[in-house]
mmCIF file of C-alpha atoms in Angstrom:
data_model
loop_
_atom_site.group_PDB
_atom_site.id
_atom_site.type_symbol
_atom_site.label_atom_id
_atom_site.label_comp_id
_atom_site.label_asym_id
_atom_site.label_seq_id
_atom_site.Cartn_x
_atom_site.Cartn_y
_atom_site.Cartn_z
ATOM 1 C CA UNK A 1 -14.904 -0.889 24.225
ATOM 2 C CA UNK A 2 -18.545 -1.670 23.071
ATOM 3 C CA UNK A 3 -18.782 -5.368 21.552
ATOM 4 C CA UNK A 4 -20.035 -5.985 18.040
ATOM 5 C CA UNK A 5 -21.721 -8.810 17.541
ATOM 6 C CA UNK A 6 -23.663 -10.572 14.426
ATOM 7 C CA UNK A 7 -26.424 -13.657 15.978
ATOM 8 C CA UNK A 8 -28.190 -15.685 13.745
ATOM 9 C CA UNK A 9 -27.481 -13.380 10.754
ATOM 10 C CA UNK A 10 -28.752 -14.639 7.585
ATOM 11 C CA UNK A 11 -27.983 -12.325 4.622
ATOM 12 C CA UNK A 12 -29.111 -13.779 1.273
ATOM 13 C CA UNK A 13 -26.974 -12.005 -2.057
ATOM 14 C CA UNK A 14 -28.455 -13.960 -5.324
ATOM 15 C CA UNK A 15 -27.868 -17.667 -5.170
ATOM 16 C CA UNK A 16 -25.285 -17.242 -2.079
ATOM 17 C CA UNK A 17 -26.601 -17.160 1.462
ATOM 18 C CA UNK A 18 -24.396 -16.374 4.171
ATOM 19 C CA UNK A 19 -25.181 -17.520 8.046
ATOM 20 C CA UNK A 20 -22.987 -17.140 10.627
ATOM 21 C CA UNK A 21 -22.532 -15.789 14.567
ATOM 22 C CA UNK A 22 -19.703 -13.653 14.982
ATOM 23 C CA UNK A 23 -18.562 -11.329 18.116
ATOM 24 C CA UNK A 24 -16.085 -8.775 17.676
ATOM 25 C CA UNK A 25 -14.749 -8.027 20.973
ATOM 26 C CA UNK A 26 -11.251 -8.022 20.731
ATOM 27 C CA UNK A 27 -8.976 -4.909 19.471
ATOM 28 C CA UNK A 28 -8.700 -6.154 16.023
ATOM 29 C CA UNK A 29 -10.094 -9.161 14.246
ATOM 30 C CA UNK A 30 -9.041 -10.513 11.008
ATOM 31 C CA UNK A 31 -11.841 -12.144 8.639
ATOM 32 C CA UNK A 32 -10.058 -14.841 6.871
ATOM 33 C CA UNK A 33 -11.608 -16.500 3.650
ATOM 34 C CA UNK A 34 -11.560 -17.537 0.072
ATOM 35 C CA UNK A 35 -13.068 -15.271 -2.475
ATOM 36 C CA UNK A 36 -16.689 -16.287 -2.385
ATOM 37 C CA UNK A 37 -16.334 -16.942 1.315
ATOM 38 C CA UNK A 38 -18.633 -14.000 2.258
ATOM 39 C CA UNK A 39 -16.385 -11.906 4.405
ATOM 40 C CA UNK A 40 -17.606 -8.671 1.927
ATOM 41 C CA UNK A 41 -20.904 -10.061 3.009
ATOM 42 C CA UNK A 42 -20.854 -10.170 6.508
ATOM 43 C CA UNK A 43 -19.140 -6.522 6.360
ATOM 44 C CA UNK A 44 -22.132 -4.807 4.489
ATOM 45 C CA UNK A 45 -24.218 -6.545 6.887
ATOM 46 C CA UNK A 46 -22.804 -5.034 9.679
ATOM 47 C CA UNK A 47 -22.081 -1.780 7.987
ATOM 48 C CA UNK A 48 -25.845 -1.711 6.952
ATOM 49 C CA UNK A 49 -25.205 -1.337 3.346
ATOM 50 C CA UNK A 50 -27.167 -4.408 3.100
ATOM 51 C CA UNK A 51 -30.304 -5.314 4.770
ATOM 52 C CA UNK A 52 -29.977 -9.062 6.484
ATOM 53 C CA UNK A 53 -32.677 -11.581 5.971
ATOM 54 C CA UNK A 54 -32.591 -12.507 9.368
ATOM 55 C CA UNK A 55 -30.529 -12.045 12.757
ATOM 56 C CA UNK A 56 -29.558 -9.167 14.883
ATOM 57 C CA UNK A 57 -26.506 -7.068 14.574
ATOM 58 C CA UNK A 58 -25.729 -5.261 17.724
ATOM 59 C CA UNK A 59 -23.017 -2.463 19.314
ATOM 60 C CA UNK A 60 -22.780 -2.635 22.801
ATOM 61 C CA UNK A 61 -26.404 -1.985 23.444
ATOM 62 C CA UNK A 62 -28.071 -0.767 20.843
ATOM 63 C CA UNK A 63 -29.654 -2.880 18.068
ATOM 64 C CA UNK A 64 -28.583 -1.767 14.625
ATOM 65 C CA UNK A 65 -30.680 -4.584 12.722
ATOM 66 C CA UNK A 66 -33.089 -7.398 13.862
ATOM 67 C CA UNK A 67 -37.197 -8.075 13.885
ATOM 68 C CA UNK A 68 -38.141 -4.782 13.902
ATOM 69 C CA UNK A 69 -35.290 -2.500 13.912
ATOM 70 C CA UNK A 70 -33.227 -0.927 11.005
ATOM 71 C CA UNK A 71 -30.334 1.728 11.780
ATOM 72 C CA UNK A 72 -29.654 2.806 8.355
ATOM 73 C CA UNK A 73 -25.273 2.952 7.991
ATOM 74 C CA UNK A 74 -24.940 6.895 8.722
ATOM 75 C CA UNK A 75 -26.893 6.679 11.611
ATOM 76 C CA UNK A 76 -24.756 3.284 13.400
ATOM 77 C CA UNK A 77 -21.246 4.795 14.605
ATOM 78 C CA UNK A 78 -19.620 1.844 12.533
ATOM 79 C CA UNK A 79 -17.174 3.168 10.090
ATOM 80 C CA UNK A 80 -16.830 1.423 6.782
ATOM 81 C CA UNK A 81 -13.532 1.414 5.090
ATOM 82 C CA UNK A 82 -14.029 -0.305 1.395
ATOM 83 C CA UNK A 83 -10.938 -1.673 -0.571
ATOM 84 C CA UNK A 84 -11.713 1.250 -2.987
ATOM 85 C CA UNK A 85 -11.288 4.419 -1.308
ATOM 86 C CA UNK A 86 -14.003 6.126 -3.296
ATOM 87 C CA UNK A 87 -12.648 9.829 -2.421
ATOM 88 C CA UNK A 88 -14.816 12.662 -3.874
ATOM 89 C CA UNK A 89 -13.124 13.558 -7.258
ATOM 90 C CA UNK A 90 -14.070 17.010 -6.594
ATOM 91 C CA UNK A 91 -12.891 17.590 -3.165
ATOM 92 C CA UNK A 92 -9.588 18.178 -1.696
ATOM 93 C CA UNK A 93 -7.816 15.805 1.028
ATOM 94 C CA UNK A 94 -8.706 18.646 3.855
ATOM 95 C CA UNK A 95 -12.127 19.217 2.633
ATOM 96 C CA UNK A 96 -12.375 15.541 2.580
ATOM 97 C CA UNK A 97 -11.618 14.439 6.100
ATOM 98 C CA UNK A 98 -13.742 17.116 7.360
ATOM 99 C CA UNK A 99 -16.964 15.690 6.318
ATOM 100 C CA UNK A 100 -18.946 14.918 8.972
ATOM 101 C CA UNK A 101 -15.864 15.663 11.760
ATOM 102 C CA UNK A 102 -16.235 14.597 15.422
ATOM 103 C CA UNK A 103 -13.160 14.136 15.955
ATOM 104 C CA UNK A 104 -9.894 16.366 16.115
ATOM 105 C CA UNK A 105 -8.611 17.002 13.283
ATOM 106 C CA UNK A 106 -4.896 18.036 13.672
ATOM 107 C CA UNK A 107 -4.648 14.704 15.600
ATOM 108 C CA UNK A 108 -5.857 12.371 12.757
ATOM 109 C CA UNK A 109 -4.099 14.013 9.923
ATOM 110 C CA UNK A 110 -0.638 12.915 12.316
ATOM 111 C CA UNK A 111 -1.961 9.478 12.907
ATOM 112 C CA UNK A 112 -2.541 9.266 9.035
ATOM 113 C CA UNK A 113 0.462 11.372 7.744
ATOM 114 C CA UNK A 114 -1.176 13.518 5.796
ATOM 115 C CA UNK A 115 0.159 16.484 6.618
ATOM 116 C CA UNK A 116 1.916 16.804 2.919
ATOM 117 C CA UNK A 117 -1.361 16.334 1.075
ATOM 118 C CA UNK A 118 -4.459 18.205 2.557
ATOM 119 C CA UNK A 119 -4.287 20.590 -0.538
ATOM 120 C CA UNK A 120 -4.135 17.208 -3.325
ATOM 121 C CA UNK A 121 -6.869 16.494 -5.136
ATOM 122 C CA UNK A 122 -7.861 12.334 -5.064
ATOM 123 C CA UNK A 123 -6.362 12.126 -9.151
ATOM 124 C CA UNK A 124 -2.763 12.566 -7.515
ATOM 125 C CA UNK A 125 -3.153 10.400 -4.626
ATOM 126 C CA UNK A 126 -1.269 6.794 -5.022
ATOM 127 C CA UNK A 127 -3.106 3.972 -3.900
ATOM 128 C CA UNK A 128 -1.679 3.990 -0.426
ATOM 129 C CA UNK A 129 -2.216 7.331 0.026
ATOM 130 C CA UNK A 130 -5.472 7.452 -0.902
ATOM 131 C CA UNK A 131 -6.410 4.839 1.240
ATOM 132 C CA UNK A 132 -5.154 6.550 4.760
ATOM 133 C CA UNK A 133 -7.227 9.866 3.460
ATOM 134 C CA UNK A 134 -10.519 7.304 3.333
ATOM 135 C CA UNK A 135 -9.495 5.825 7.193
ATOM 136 C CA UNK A 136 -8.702 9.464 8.077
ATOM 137 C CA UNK A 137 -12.606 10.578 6.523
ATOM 138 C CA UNK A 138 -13.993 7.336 8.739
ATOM 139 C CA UNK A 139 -12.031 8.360 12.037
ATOM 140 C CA UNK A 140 -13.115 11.695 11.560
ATOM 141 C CA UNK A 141 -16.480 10.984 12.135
ATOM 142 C CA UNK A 142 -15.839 9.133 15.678
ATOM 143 C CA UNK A 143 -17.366 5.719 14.632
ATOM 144 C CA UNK A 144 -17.830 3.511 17.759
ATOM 145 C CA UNK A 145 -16.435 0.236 15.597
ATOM 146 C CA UNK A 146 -14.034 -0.319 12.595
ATOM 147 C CA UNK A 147 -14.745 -1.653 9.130
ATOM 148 C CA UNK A 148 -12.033 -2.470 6.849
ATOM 149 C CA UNK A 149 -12.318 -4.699 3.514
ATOM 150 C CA UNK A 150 -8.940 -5.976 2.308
ATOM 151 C CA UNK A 151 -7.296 -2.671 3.189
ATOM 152 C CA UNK A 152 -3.630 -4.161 2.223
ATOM 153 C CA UNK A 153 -4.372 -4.941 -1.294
ATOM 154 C CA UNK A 154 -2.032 -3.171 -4.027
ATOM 155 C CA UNK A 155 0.666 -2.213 -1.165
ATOM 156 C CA UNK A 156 4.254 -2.526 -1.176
ATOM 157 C CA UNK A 157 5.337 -4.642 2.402
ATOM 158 C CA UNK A 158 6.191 -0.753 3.577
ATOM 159 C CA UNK A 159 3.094 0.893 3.274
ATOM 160 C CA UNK A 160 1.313 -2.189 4.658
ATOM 161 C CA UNK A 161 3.692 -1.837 7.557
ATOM 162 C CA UNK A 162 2.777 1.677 7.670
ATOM 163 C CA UNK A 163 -1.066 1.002 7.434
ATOM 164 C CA UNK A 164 -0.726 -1.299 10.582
ATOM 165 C CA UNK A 165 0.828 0.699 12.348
ATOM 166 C CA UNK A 166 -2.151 3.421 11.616
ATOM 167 C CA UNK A 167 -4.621 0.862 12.506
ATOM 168 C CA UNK A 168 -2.782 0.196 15.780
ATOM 169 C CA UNK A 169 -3.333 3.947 16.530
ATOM 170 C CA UNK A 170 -6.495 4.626 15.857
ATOM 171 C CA UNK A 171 -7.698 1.635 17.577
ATOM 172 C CA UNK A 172 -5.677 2.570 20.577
ATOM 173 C CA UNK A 173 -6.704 5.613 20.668
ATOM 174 C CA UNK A 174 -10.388 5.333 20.197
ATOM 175 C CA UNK A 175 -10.748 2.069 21.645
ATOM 176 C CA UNK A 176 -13.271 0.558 19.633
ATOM 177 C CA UNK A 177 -13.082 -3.083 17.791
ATOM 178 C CA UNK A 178 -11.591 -3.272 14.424
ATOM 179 C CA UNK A 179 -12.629 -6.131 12.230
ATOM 180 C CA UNK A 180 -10.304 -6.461 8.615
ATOM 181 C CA UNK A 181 -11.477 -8.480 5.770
ATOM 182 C CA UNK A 182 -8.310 -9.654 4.207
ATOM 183 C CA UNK A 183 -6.742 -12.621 1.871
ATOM 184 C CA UNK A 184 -3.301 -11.255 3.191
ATOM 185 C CA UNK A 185 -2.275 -14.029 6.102
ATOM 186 C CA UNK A 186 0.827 -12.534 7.401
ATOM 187 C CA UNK A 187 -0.836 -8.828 7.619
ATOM 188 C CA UNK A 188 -3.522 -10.060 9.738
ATOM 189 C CA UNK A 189 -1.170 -11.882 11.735
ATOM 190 C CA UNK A 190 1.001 -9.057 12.264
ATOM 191 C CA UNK A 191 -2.208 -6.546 13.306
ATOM 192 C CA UNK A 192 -4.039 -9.243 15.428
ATOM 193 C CA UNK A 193 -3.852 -12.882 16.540
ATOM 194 C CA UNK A 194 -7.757 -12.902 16.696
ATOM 195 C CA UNK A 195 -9.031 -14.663 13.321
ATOM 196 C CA UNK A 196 -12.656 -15.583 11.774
ATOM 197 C CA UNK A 197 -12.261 -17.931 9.645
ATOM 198 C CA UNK A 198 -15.265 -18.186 6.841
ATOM 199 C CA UNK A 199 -16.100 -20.357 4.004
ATOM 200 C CA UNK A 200 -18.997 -21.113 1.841
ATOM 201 C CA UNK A 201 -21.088 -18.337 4.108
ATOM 202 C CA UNK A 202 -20.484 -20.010 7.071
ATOM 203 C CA UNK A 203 -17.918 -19.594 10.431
ATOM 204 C CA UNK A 204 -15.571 -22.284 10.083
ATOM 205 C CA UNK A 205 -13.646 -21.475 13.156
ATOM 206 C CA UNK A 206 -12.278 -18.483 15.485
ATOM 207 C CA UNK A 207 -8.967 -17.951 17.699
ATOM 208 C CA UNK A 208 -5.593 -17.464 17.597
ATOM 209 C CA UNK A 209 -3.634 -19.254 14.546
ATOM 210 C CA UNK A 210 -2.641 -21.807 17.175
ATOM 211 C CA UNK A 211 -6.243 -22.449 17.806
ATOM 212 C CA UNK A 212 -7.817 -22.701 14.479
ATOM 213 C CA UNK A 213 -4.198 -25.064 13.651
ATOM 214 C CA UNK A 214 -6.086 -27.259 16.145
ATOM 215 C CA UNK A 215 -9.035 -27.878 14.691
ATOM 216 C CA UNK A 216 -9.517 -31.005 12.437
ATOM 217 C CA UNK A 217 -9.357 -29.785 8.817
ATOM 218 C CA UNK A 218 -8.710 -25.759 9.429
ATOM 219 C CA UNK A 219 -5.407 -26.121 8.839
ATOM 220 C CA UNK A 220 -5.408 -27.851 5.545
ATOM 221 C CA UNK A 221 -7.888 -24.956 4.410
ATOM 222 C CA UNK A 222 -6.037 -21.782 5.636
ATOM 223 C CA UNK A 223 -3.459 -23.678 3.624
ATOM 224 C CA UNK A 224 -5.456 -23.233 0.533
ATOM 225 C CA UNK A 225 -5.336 -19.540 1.424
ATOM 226 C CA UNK A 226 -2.045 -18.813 0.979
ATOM 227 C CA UNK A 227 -0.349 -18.960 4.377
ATOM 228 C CA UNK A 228 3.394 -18.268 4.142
ATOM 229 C CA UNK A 229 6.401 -17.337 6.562
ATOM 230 C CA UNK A 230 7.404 -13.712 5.794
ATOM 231 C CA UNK A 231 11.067 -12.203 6.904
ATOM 232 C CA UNK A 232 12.270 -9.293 6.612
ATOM 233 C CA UNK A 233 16.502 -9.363 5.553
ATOM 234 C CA UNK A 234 18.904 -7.028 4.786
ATOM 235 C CA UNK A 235 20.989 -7.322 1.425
ATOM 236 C CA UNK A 236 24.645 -8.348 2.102
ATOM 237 C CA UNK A 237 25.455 -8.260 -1.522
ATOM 238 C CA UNK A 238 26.030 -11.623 -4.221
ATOM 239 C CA UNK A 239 27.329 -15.074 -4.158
ATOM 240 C CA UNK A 240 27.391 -17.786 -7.001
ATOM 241 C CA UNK A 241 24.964 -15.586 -8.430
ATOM 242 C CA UNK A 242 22.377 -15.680 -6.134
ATOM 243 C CA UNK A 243 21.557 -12.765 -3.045
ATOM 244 C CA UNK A 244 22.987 -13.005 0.226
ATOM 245 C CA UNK A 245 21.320 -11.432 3.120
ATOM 246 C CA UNK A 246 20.970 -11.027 7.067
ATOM 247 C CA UNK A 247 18.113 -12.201 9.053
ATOM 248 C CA UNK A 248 19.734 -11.014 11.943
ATOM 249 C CA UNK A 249 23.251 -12.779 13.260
ATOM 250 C CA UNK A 250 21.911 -15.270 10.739
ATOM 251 C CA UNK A 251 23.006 -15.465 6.931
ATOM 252 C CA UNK A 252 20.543 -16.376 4.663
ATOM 253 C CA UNK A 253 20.975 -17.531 0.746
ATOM 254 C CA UNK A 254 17.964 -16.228 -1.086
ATOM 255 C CA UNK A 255 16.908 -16.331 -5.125
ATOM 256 C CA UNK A 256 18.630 -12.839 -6.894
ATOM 257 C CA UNK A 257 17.042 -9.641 -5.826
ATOM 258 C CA UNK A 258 17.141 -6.541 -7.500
ATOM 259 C CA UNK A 259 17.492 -4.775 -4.252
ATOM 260 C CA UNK A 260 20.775 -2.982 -3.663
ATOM 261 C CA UNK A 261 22.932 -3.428 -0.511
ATOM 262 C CA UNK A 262 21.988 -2.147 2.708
ATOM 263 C CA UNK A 263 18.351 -2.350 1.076
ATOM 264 C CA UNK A 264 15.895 -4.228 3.541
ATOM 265 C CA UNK A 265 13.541 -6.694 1.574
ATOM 266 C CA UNK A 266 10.560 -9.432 2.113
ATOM 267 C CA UNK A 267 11.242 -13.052 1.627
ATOM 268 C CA UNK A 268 8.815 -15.557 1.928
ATOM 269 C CA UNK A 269 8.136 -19.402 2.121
ATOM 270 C CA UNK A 270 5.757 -21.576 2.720
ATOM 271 C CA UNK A 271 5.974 -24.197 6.280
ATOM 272 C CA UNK A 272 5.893 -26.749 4.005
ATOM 273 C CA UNK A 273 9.049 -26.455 2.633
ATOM 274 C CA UNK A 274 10.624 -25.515 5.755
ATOM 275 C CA UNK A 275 12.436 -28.649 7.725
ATOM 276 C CA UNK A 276 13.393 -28.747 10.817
ATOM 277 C CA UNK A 277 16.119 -31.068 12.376
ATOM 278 C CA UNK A 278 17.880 -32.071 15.924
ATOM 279 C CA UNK A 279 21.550 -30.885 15.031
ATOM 280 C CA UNK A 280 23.307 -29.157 12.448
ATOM 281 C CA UNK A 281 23.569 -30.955 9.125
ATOM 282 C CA UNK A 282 26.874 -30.590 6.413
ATOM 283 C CA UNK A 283 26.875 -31.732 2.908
ATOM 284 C CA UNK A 284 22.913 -30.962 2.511
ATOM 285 C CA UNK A 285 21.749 -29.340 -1.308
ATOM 286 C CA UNK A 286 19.883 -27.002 0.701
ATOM 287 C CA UNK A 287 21.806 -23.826 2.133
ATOM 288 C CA UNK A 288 20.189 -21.707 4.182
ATOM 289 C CA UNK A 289 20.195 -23.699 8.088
ATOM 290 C CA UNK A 290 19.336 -21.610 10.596
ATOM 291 C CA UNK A 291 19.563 -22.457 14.544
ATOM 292 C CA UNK A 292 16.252 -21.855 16.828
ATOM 293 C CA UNK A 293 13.754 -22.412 19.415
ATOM 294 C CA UNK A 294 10.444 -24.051 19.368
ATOM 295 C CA UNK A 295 7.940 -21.566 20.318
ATOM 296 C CA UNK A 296 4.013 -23.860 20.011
ATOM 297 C CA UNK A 297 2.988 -26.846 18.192
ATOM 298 C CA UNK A 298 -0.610 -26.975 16.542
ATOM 299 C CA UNK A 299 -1.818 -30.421 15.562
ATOM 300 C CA UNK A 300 -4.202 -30.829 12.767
ATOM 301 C CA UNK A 301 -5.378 -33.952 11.076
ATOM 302 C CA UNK A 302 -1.689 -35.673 10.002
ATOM 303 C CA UNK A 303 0.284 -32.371 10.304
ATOM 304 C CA UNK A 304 1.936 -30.836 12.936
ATOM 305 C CA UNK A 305 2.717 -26.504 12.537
ATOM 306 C CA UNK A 306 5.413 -26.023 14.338
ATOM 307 C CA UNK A 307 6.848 -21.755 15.263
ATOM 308 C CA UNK A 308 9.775 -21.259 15.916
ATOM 309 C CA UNK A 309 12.203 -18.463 16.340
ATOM 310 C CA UNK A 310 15.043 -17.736 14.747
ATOM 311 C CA UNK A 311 15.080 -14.437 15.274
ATOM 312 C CA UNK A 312 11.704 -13.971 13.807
ATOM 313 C CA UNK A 313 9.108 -16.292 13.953
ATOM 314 C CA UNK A 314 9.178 -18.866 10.891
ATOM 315 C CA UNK A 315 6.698 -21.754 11.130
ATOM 316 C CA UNK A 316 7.452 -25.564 9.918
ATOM 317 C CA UNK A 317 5.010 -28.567 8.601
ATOM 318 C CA UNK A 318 6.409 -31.700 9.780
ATOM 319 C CA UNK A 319 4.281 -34.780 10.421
ATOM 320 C CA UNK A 320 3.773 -35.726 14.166
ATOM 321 C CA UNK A 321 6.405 -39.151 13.641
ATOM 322 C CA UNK A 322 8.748 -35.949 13.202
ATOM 323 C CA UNK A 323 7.736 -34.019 16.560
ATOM 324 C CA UNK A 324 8.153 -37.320 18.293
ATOM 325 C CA UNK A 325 12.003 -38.723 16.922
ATOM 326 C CA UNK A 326 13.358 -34.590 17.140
ATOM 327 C CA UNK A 327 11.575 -34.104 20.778
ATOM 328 C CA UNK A 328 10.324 -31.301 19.169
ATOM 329 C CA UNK A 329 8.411 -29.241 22.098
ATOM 330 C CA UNK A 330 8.212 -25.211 23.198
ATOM 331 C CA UNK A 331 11.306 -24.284 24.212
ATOM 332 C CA UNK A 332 13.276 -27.524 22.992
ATOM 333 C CA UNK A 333 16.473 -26.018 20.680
ATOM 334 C CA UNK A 334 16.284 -26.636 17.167
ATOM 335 C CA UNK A 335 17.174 -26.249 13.622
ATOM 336 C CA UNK A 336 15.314 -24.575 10.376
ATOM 337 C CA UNK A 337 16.541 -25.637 7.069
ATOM 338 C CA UNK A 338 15.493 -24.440 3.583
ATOM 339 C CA UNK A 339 15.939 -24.792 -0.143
ATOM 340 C CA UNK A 340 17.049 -21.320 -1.562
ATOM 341 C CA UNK A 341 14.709 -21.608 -4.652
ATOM 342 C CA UNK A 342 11.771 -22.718 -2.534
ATOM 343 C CA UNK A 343 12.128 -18.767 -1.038
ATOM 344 C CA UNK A 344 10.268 -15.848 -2.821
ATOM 345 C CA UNK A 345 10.530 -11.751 -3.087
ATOM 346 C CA UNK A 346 7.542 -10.143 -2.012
ATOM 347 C CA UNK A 347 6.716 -6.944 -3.857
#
């Protein structure tokens, strides 16, 4: 797998400069930022839909921008998937993933499933589907590194399962590095544990969750970003008007769904209102307490992010006076306990 790799780049977009060094070595990596941030940026730098100011921006061996070099984006092997799928209106799906094919065909139309919609036209695509014919277009044409700007945006938790489980695929089975721009935490967790995270233009930090948790401030600002504990449960059926559900041997009492039973759903809360304790409590206001192991601990600043599993992985804020009096440490047994309200459905 050829590296990508962005050094010194300087890319200047009206009164917002982005600068950063970034390497994209790994399988996947997941570009993490606020809007503004300049993760669209550093994609159409890369892409070569815009020209940087300064830097290089290299794959493998070959220079696709720097002093005197300029690989215009047909010509670089680095497919560009943009959050709108810009299909030819004119063209059906087949004709569509043909242009410009390298690649075998019959193979990415399985990867993509799009074996029930070669003869559509893009007007009676949905959203999801319309995306996997624009990653199906890209793979076609072999690229030698993979695009993708906030790819899960507008998807039901189904079809984003189904869209990383594409990405998996074609990454596997081309072997190149995939970089995704995304707001969508959990996503990129789920696809990769390798994460870029970028604000005001700049590369704030890179690693594993666990990593960037252990750098001073990082935490409090992928915070800001929306980071959230998703589960997936199973509807049980109703109690005191609210939803019960399986996570699971475990029972969980979650705000009312509309979700039949037997239905699988999406729950999620944020680690802040997620407590932990030594034993099993009675008599507590909140009813969902779950038993479970510590899996890491990631200091940052006056927080602690604790994972642990309860049968999937659910992570905690407690403060380190709290990791010290529970003897909270990877591996030590303890227990999750949260508020039903403070859980909420994901779409």
């Amino acid at each position: 797998m050829r590296a990508l790799t962005a050094s010194g780049l300087v890319a200047r977009r009206g009164g917002f400069t982005l600068a950063l060094d970034a390497r994209f070595d790994a399988p996947f990596t997941a570009v993490l930022g606020a809007s503004g941030a300049g993760k669209s940026t550093l994609l159409l730098a890369i892409g070569g839909f815009v020209r940087p100011d300064a830097g290089r921006v290299t794959l493998g061996d070959r220079v696709l921008s720097g002093p005197g070099a300029w690989v215009p984006p047909w010509e670089r092997r680095v497919g560009t998937v943009f959050q709108k799928p810009n299909l030819w209106p004119h063209k059906r799906v087949r004709e569509t993933i043909r242009y410009g094919g390298r690649y075998r065909e019959d193979d990415v139309i399985g990867w993509c499933g799009l074996e029930g919609l070669l003869d559509r036209m893009p007007g009676g695509l949905s959203g999801g589907e319309a995306q996997r014919v624009a990653i199906a277009r890209t793979v076609m044409a072999r690229p030698e590194a993979l695009l993708l700007d906030e790819p899960f945006t507008g998807l039901d938790p189904a079809r984003r399962r189904e869209l990383g489980t594409l990405l998996r695929r074609v990454q596997a089975e081309l072997d190149i590095p995939v970089v995704c721009v995304t707001h969508e935490i959990p996503e990129a967790l789920d696809l990769t544990d390798r994460l870029l995270l970028v604000a005001g233009g700049r590369r704030v930090a890179e690693g594993s969750l666990a990593e960037l948790a252990a750098v001073d401030g990082v935490l409090e600002l992928v915070g800001t970003l929306g980071l959230e504990n998703r589960l997936e449960v199973e509807i049980l059926g109703e109690e005191h008007g609210l939803t019960l559900a399986a996570l699971g041997d475990a029972r969980l009492l979650l705000p009312r769904s509309p979700l039949p039973v037997g239905a699988r759903g999406v729950v999620a809360i944020r680690p802040e209102h997620v407590a932990l304790g030594s034993a099993a409590i009675a008599g507590l206001s909140a009813r969902n307490v779950l038993p479970g192991t510590v899996i890491a601990l990631s200091a940052a600043a006056e927080r602690v992010l604790v994972q642990v599993d309860v049968g999937q992985p659910v992570a905690a804020e407690v403060t380190p006076a709290s990791v010290h009096e529970l003897g909270l440490a990877p591996g030590a047994p303890v227990w999750v306990v949260a508020k039903t309200l403070a859980f909420r459905w994901r779409a």
